XYZ file of C-alpha atoms in Angstrom:
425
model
C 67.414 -53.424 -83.201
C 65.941 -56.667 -81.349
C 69.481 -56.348 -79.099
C 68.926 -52.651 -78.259
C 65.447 -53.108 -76.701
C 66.789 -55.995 -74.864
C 69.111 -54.349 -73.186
C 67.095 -51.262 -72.538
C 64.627 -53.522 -70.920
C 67.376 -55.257 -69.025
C 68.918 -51.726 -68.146
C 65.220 -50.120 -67.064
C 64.962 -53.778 -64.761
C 68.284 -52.945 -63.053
C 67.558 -49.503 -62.436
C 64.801 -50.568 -60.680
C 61.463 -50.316 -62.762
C 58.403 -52.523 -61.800
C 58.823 -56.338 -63.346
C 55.716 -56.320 -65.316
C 56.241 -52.858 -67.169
C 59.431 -54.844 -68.926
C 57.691 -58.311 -69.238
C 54.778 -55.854 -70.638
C 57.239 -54.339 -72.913
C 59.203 -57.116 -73.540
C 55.708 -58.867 -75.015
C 54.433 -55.938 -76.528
C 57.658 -55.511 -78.293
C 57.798 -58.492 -80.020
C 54.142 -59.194 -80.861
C 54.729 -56.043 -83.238
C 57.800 -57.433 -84.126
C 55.346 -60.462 -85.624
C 52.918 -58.000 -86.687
C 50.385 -59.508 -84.095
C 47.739 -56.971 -83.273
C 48.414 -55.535 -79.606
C 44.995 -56.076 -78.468
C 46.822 -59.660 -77.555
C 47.807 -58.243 -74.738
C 44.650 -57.276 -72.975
C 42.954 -60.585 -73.831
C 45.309 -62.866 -72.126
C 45.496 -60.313 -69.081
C 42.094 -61.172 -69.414
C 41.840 -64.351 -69.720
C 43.247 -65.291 -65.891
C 39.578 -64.184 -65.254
C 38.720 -67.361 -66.783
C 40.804 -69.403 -64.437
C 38.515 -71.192 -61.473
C 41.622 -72.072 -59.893
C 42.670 -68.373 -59.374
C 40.745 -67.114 -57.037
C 42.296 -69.181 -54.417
C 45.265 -67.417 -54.771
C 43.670 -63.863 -52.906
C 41.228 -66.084 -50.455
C 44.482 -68.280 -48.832
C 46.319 -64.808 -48.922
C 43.983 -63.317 -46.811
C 43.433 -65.783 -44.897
C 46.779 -65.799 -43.720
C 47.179 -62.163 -43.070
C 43.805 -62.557 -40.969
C 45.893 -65.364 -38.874
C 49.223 -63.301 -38.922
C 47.075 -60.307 -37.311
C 45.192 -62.884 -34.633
C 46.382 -64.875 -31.614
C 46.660 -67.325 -33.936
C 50.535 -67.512 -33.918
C 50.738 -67.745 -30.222
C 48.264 -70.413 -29.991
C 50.131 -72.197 -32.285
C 53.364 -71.925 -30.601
C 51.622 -73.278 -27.945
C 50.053 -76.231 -28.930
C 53.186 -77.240 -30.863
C 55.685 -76.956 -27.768
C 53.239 -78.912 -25.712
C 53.744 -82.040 -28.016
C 57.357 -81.318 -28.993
C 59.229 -79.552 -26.714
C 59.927 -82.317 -24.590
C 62.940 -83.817 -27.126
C 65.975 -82.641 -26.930
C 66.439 -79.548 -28.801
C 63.004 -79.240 -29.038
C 62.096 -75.666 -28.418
C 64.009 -75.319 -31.797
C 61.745 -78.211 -33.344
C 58.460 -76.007 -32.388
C 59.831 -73.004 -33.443
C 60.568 -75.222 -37.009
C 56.837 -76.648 -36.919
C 55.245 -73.581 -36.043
C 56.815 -71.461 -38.632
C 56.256 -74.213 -41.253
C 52.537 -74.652 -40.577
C 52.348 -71.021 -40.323
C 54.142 -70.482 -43.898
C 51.874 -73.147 -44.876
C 48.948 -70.711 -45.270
C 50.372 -67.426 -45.250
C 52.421 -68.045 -48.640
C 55.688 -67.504 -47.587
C 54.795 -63.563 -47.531
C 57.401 -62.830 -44.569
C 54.126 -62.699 -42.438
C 55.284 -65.592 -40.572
C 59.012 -63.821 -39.488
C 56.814 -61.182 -38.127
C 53.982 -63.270 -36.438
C 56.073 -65.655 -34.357
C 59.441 -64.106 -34.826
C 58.462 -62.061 -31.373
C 57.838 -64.970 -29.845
C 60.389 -67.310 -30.764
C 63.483 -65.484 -30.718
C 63.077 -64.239 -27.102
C 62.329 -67.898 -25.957
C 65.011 -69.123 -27.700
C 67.387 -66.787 -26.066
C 66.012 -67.485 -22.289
C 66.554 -71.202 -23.685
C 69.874 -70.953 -23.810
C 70.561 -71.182 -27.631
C 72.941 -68.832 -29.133
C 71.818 -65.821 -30.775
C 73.446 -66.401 -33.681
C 71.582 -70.016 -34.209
C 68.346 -68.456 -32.960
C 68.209 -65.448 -36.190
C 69.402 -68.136 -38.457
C 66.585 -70.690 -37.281
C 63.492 -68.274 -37.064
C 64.972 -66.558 -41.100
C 65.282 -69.135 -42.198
C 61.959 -70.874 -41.167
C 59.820 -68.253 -42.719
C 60.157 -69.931 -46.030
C 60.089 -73.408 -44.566
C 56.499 -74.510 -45.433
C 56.577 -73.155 -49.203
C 56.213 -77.350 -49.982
C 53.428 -77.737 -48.035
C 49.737 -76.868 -48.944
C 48.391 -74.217 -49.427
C 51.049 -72.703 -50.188
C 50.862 -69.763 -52.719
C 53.464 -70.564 -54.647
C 52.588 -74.128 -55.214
C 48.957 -72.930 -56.615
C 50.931 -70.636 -58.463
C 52.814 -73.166 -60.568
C 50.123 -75.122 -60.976
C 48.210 -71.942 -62.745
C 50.939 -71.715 -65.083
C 51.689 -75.261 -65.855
C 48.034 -76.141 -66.634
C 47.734 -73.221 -69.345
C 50.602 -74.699 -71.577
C 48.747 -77.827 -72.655
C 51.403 -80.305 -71.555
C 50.764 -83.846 -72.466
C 50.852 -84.584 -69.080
C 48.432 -83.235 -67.169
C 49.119 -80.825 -63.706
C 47.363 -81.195 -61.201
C 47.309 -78.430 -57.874
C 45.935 -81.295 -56.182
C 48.591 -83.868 -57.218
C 50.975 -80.717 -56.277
C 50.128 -80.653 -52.581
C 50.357 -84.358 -52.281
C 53.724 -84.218 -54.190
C 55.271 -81.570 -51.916
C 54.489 -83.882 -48.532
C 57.499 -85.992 -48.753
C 60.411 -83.307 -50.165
C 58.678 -80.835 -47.295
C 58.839 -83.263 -44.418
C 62.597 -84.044 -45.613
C 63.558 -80.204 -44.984
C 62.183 -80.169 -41.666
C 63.296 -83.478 -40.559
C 66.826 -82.568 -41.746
C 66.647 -78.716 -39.561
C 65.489 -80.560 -36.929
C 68.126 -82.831 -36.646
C 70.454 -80.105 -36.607
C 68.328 -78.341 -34.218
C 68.497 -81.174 -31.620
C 72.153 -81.505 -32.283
C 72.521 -77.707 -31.312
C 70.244 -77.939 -28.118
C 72.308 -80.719 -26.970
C 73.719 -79.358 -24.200
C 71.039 -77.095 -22.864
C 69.272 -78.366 -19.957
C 65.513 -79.068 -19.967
C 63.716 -77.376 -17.054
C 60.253 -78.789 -18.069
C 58.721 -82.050 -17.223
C 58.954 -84.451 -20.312
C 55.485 -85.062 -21.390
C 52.363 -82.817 -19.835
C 49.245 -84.726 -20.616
C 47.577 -81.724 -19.143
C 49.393 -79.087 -20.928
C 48.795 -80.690 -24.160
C 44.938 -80.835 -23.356
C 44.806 -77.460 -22.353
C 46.453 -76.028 -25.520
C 44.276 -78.206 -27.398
C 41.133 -76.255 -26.144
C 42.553 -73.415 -26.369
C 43.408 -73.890 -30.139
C 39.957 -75.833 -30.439
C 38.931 -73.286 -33.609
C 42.440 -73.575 -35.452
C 43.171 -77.195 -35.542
C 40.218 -78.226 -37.865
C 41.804 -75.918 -40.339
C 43.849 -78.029 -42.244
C 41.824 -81.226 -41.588
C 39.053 -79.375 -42.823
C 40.788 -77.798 -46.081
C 42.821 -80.615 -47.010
C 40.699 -83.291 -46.115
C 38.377 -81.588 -48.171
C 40.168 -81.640 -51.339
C 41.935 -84.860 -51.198
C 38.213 -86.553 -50.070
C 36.736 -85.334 -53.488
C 34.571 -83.262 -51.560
C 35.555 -79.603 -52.872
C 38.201 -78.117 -55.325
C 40.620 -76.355 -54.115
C 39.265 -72.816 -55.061
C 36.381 -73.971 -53.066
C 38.673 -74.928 -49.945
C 39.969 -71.026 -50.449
C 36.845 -69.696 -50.374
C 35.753 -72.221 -46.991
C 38.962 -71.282 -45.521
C 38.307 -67.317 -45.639
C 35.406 -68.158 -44.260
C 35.977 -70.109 -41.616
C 39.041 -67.941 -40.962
C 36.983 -64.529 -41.024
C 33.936 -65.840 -38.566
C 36.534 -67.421 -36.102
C 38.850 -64.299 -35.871
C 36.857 -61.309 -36.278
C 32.972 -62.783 -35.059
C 34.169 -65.773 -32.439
C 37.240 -64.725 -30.591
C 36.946 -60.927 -31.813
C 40.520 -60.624 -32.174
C 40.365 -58.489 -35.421
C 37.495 -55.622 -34.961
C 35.040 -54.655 -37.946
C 37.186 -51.475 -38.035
C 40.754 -52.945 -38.352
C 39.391 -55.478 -41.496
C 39.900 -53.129 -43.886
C 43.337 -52.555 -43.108
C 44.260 -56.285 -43.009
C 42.253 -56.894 -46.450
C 43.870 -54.129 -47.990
C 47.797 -55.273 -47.456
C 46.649 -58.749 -48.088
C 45.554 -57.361 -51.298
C 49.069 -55.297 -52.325
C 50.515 -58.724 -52.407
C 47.589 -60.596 -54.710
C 47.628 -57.634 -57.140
C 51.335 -57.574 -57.438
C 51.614 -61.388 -58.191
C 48.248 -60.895 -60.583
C 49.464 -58.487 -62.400
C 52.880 -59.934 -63.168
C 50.911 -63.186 -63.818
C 48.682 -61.294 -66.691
C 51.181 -59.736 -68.658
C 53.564 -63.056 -68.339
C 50.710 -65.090 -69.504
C 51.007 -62.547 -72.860
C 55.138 -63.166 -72.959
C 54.614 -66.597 -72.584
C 52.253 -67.390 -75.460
C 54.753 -64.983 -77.763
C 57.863 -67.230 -76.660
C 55.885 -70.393 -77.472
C 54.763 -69.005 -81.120
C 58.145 -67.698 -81.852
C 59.638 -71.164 -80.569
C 61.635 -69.516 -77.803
C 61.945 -72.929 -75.680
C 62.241 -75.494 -78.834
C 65.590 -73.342 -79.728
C 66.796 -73.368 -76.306
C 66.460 -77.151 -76.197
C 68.149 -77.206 -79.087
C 71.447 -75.246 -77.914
C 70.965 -77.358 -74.482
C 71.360 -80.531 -76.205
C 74.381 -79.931 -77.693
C 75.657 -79.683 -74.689
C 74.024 -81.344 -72.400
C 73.413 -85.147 -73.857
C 71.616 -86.674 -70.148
C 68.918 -85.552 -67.756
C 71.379 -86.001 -64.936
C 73.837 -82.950 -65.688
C 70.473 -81.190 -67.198
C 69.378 -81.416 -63.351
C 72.707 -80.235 -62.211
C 73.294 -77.198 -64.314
C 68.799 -76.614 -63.656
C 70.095 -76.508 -59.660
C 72.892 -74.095 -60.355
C 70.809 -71.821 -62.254
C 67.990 -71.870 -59.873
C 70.493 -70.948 -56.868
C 71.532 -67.876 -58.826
C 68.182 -67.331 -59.868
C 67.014 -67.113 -56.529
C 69.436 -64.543 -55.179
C 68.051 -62.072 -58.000
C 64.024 -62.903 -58.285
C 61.393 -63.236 -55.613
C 59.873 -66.318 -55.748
C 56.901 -65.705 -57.419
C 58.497 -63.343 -60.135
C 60.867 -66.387 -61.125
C 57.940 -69.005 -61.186
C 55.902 -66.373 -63.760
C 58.975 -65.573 -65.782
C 61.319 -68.962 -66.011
C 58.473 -71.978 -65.520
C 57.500 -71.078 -69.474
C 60.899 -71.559 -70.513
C 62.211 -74.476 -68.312
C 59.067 -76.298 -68.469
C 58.701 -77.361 -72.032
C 63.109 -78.229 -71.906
C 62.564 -80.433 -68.695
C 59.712 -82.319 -70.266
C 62.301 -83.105 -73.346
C 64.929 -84.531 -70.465
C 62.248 -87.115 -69.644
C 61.076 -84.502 -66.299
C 58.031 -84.895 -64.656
C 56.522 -81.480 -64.673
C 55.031 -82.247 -60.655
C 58.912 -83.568 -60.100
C 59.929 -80.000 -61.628
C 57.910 -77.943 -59.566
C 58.449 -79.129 -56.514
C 62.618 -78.974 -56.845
C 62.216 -75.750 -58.393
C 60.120 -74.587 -55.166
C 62.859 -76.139 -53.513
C 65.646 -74.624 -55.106
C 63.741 -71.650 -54.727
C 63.207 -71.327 -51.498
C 66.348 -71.137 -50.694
C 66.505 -67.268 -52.481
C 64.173 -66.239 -49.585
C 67.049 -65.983 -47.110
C 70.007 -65.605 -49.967
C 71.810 -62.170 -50.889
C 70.952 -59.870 -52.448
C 67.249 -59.806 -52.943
C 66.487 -62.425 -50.256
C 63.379 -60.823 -48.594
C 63.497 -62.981 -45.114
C 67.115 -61.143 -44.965
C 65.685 -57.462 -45.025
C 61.925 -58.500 -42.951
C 64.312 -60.308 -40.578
C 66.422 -57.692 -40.048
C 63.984 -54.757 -39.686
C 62.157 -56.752 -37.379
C 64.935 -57.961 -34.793
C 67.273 -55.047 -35.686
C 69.796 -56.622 -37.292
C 72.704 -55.724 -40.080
C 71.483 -57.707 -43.144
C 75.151 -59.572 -43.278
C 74.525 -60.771 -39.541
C 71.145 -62.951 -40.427
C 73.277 -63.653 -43.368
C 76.050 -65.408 -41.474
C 73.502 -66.873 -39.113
C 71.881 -68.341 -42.139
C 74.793 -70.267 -43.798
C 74.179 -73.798 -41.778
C 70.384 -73.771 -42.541
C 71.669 -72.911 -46.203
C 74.033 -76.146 -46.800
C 72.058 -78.458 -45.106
C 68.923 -77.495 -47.049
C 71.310 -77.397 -50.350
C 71.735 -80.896 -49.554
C 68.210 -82.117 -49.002
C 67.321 -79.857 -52.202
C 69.678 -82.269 -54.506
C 68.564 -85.458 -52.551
C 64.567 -83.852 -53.969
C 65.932 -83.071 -57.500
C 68.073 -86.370 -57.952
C 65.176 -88.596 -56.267
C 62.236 -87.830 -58.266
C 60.325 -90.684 -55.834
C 59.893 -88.282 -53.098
C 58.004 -86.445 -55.446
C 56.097 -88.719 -56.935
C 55.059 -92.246 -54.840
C 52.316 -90.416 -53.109
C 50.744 -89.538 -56.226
């Protein structure tokens, strides 16, 4: 019987009904089968009410939908190519900067493919950089600053790791720090490949403008605080980091809608309300995955797992391998923060066992999973990418592959040297 629900539920998730209806179900189904009472269910989609930490999660997402609707991006663009787009390929290293600060904040939502994807992908073409390398740089991008805080889905993990009682503790904060290192390695690497690709166009600018870089400095006087503010904050002692949400919003609401007035009273609403979609979505796969999760750890889900594993798989070295493979595949079926809710439970508790660090574990399964943002077939920076420039799907594709393997490559240098990971901590 067990067999024939699961594969109904697998069969209702293929032909397309919502994720948390068949986590719901899934939960639901086997509580009974325990005899558990169902009311189980609405307590622990209650109980995320009880997490401080949560409400960061809607304030940094609407936060950056507020700077996705601003000037903000432009700014940005601006002050960034005034202090980088003197080296050699570097109107390819701003567009890689820009989009991962702007990811930073906005969560990896595809906001930042439609913020400074008008922006970047004309200049790059006047530039003199192929089309082809332009789509590929600017999709690939918008999922560039997932390592970096705030990001969405780094608070995310967090959430989840901190309500299975590891022995050792997880810390959002330690997160942020631990996603510096691995994050800087993925843009250094682009970059690299960025300048090689720019080697042959011809700078018109002057090298350095002392003046320029002034001037954009003024004129992105009320951004560049931000992140001084938020994570100097944090990492000073001075305020969590639901606390740095709610000063961001803030800051971010006054300075958008009240100082520059780039966002009237009457378009808020609008902006609040799509920012919203998103948080409810990820909240409400987050409640009733809280509910599966508990079930799986009563009924020993990950303990026999572990157990199959190890027959197996005797080291934490080919553990890692076959974890990298999965994720890959993973990521061309799930949305980021579907696979976090679903798969963290399960792989968690079987990585600790292999001697993992569970900060070391998120951060190369962010990695590994950021790669699924611009992977077939659910890869959502393929269809935002392509609806915004216009493109066949297959085309941004293509233009994808190089930023794929070279990112492959600094995603197994993260998962095989847990040190980037960790010495900052």
């Amino acid at each position: 019987m067990s067999i024939i629900v699961t594969l109904i539920l697998l069969l209702l998730a293929i032909a397309g009904a919502p994720l948390f209806t068949v986590i719901a179900a899934s939960a639901l189904w086997g509580f009974w089968q325990s005899d558990v009472d169902l009311q189980v269910m609405a307590v622990e989609i209650y109980r995320i009410a009880e997490m401080p930490v949560l409400i960061a999660i809607p304030l940094f997402t609407f936060a950056g939908y507020v700077l996705g609707e601003s000037q903000a991006p432009k700014r940005l663009v601006r002050i960034t190519d005034a202090f980088l787009g003197w080296m050699p390929g570097g109107l390819a290293i701003v567009a890689l900067v820009a989009c991962a600060m702007f990811t930073a904040f906005t969560g990896a939502s595809g906001v930042t493919i439609v913020a400074l994807g008008a922006l970047l992908v004309p200049a790059l073409n006047k530039a003199g950089y192929k089309e082809q390398f332009n789509l590929g740089l600017v999709t690939t991008s918008g999922s560039l600053g997932l390592l970096f805080a705030p990001s969405l889905p780094l608070i995310l993990y967090g959430v989840i790791a901190q309500q299975m009682a590891l022995d050792t503790p997880v810390s959002i904060d330690d997160l942020f720090l631990a996603g510096l290192l691995p994050g800087l390695l993925m843009l250094v690497a682009l970059s690299l490949y960025s300048a090689w690709q720019g080697r042959h166009i011809k700078k018109e600018a002057a090298p350095f403008d002392g003046a320029e870089a002034w001037a954009a400095i003024k004129d992105s006087a009320w951004e560049v605080p931000l992140p001084f503010v938020v994570l100097g904050g944090i990492y000073g002692g001075f305020f969590a980091v639901s606390e740095a949400a709610a000063i961001t919003a803030l800051y971010v609401l006054i300075v958008t809608v009240v100082i520059r007035r780039e966002i009237s009273f009457s378009n808020l609403p609008r902006v609040m309300r799509d920012s919203m979609k998103l948080v409810g979505a990820i909240l409400l796969i987050l409640g009733v995955s809280l509910a599966s999760t508990n079930y799986m750890i009563d009924a020993g889900v990950p303990e026999t797992i572990f157990s199959y594993i190890q027959q197996h798989v005797s080291d934490g070295f080919t553990f890692l391998l076959l974890l990298t493979v999965f994720l890959l595949i993973l990521g061309m079926m799930l949305d980021i923060f579907s696979a976090i809710v679903i798969m963290i439970p399960i792989i968690l508790p079987i990585a600790v066992q292999y001697g993992i660090h569970p900060i070391h574990l998120g951060i190369l399964f962010l990695a590994n999973m950021q790669l699924g943002y611009f992977t077939p077939p659910v890869g959502m920076n393929l269809f935002i990418a392509s609806f915004r420039f216009n493109k066949p799907v297959m085309t941004l594709y293509r233009a994808t592959l190089p930023f794929f393997f070279i990112l492959l490559a600094t995603v197994i240098i993260i998962t095989y040297v847990p040190w980037l990971s960790m010495v900052l901590l």
